[in-house]
Coordinates of C-alpha atoms in Angstrom, one line a residue:
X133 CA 27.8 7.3 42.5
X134 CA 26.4 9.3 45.2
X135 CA 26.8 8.6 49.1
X136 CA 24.0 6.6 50.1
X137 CA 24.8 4.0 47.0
X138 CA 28.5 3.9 48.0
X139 CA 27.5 3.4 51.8
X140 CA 24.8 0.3 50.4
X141 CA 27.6 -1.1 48.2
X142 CA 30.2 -1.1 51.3
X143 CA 27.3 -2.6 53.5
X144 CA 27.2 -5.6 50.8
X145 CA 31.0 -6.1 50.9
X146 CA 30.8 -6.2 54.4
X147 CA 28.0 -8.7 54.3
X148 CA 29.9 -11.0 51.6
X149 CA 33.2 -10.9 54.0
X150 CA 31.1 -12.0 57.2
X151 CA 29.6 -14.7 55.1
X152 CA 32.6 -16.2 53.9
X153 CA 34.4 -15.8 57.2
X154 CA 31.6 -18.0 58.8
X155 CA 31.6 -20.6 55.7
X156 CA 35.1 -21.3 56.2
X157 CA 36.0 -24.3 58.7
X158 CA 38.5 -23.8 61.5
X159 CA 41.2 -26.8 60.2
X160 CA 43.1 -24.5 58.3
X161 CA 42.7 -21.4 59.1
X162 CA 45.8 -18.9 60.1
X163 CA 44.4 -17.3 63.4
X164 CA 46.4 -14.6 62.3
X165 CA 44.8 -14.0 59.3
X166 CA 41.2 -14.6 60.6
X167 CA 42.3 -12.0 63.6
X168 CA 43.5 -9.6 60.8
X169 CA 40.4 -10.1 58.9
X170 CA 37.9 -9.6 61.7
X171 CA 40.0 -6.0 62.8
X172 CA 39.7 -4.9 59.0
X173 CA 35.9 -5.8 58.8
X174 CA 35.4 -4.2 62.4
X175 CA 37.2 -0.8 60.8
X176 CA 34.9 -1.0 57.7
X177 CA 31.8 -1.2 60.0
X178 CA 33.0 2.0 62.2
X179 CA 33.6 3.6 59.7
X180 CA 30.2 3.3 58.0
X181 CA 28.3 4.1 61.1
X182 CA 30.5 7.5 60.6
X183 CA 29.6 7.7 57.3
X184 CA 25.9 7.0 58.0
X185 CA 25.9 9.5 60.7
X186 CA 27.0 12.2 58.5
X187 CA 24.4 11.2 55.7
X188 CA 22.0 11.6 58.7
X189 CA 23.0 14.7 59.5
X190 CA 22.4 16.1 56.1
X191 CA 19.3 14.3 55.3
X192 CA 17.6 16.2 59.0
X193 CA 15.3 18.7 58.2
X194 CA 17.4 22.0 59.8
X195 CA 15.9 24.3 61.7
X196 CA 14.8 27.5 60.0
X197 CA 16.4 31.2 61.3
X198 CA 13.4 33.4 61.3
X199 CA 14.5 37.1 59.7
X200 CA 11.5 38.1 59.9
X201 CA 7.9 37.1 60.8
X202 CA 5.0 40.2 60.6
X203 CA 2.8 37.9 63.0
X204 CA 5.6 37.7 65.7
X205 CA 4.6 40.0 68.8
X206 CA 8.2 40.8 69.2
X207 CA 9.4 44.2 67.3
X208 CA 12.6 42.1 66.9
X209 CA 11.1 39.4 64.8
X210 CA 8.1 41.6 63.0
X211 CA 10.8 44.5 62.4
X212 CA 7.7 47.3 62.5
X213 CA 6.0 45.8 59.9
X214 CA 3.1 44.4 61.4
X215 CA 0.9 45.0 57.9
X216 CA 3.2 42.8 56.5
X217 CA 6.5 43.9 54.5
X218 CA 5.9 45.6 51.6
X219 CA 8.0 47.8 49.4
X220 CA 10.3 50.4 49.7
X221 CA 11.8 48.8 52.7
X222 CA 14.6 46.9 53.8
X223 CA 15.4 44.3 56.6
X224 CA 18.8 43.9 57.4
X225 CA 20.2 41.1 59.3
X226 CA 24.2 41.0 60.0
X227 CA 25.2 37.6 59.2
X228 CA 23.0 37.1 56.0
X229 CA 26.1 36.1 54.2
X230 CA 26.1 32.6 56.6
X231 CA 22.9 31.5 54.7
X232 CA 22.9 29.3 51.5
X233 CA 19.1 30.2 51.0
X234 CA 16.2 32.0 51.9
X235 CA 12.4 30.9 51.7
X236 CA 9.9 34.0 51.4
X237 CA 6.5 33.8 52.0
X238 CA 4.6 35.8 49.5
X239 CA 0.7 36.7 50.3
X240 CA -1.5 38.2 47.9
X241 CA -5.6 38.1 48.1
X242 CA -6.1 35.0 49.5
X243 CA -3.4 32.9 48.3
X244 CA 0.3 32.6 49.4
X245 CA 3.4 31.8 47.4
X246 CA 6.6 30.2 49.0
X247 CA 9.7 30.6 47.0
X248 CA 13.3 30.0 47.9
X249 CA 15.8 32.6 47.0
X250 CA 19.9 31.6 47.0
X251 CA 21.9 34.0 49.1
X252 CA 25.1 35.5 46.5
X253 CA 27.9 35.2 47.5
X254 CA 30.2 38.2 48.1
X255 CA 31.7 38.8 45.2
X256 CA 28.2 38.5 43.4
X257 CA 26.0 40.5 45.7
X258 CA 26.7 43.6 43.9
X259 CA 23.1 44.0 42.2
X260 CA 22.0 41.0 43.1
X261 CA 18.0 41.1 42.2
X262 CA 15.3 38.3 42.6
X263 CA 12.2 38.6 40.7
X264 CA 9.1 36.5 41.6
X265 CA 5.2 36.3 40.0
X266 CA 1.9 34.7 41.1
X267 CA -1.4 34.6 40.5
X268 CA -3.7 36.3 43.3
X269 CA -6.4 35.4 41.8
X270 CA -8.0 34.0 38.2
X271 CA -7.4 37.6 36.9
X272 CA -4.8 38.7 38.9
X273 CA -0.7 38.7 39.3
X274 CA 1.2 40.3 41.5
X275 CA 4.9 40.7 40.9
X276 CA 7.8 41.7 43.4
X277 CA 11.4 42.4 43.2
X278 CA 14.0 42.0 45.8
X279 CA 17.5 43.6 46.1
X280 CA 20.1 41.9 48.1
X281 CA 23.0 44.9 49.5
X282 CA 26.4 45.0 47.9
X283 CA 27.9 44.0 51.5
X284 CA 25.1 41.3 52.5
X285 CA 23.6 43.3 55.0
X286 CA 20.6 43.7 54.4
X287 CA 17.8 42.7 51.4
X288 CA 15.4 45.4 49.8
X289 CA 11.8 45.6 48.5
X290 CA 12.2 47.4 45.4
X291 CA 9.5 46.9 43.9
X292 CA 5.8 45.5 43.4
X293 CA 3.2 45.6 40.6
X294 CA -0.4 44.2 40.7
X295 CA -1.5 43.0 36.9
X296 CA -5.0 42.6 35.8
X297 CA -6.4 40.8 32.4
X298 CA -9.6 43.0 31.4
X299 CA -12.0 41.3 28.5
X300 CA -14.2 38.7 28.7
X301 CA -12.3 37.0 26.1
X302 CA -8.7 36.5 24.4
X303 CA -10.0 39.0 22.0
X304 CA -10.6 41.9 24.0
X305 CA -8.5 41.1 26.8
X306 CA -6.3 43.9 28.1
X307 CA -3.9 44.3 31.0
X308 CA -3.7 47.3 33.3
X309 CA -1.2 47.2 35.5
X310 CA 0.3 49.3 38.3
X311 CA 3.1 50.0 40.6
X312 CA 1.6 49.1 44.1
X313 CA 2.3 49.2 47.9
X314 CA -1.0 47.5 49.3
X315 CA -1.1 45.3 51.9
X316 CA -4.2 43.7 50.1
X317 CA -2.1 43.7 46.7
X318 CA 0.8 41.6 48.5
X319 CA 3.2 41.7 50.9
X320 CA 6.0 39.6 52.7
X321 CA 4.9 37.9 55.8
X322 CA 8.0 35.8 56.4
X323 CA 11.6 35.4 55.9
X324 CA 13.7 32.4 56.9
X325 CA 16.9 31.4 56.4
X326 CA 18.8 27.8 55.9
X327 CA 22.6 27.3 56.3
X328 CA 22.8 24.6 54.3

């Protein structure tokens, strides 16, 4: 049973004690009890607003931590690479080990691929690669790999290759395909990370 259907089923318990409390006729009733009952339902509800806050909480949408944006004017943000980044280099951020994920923006042609990337954890990082494919086009793929640092400092393009389908049917069709470092081939135009 996840949260939100144990927080539903303790909002229905809650609703069966208050109904019964006020079906209940005074000629009877220990005020003592009925005090002690009230305090124990007002608990419950407390604690469920806690509850519900923290559900809240990790249903918001968090704020992204921008690595690294080639559109941003700041050399901070676009790292140099204002062509986008592209292979054979690195960005290295300090705390990349506080990250749970990361979502890169892949462009290639005219089309743009978002993927999400888990950060390793320390004891993983050690060759830690990420591969990712799309299409740029109807003929087209492009390919990259990424290599996350053995300490977490810092993530490397390794690689990139443009494929291409030749033929004009299944037949003939052949695929030529190339290491590649064009910005019109692909490149990285953003990096963002999520702590949880």
């Amino acid at each position: 049973m996840n949260e939100i259907d144990m927080l539903k089923d303790t909002t229905e318990k809650l609703k069966r004690d208050l109904w019964s409390l006020t079906n209940e006729t005074l000629s009877g009733i220990d005020l003592t009890q009925l005090s002690s009952q009230l305090s124990s339902i007002s608990t419950s509800i407390t604690n469920l607003d806690t509850r519900l806050d923290a559900v809240e909480a990790q249903l918001t949408p968090e704020t992204p931590v921008v690595l690294f944006d080639k559109d941003s004017t700041s050399s901070a943000t676009n790292l140099g690479f204002t062509d986008g980044w592209l292979p054979d280099n690195s960005i290295t951020y300090a705390t990349l080990s506080s990250f749970k994920y990361l979502k890169i923006y892949l462009t290639s042609g005219d089309s743009e691929s978002v993927f999400t990337v888990r950060v390793p954890s320390a004891g993983e990082a050690d060759g830690f690669v990420v591969s990712h494919m799309f299409p740029q086009n109807s003929r087209g793929y492009v390919a990259i790999v990424l290599t996350f640092a053995q300490d977490l400092g810092s993530i490397e393009f390794s690689d990139m290759a443009y494929f291409y389908f030749t033929g004009t049917s299944a037949a003939v069709a052949r695929i030529t395909w190339y290491d590649t470092d064009l910005p019109a081939h692909g490149f990285i135009r953003k990096v963002e990370g999520f702590t949880k």
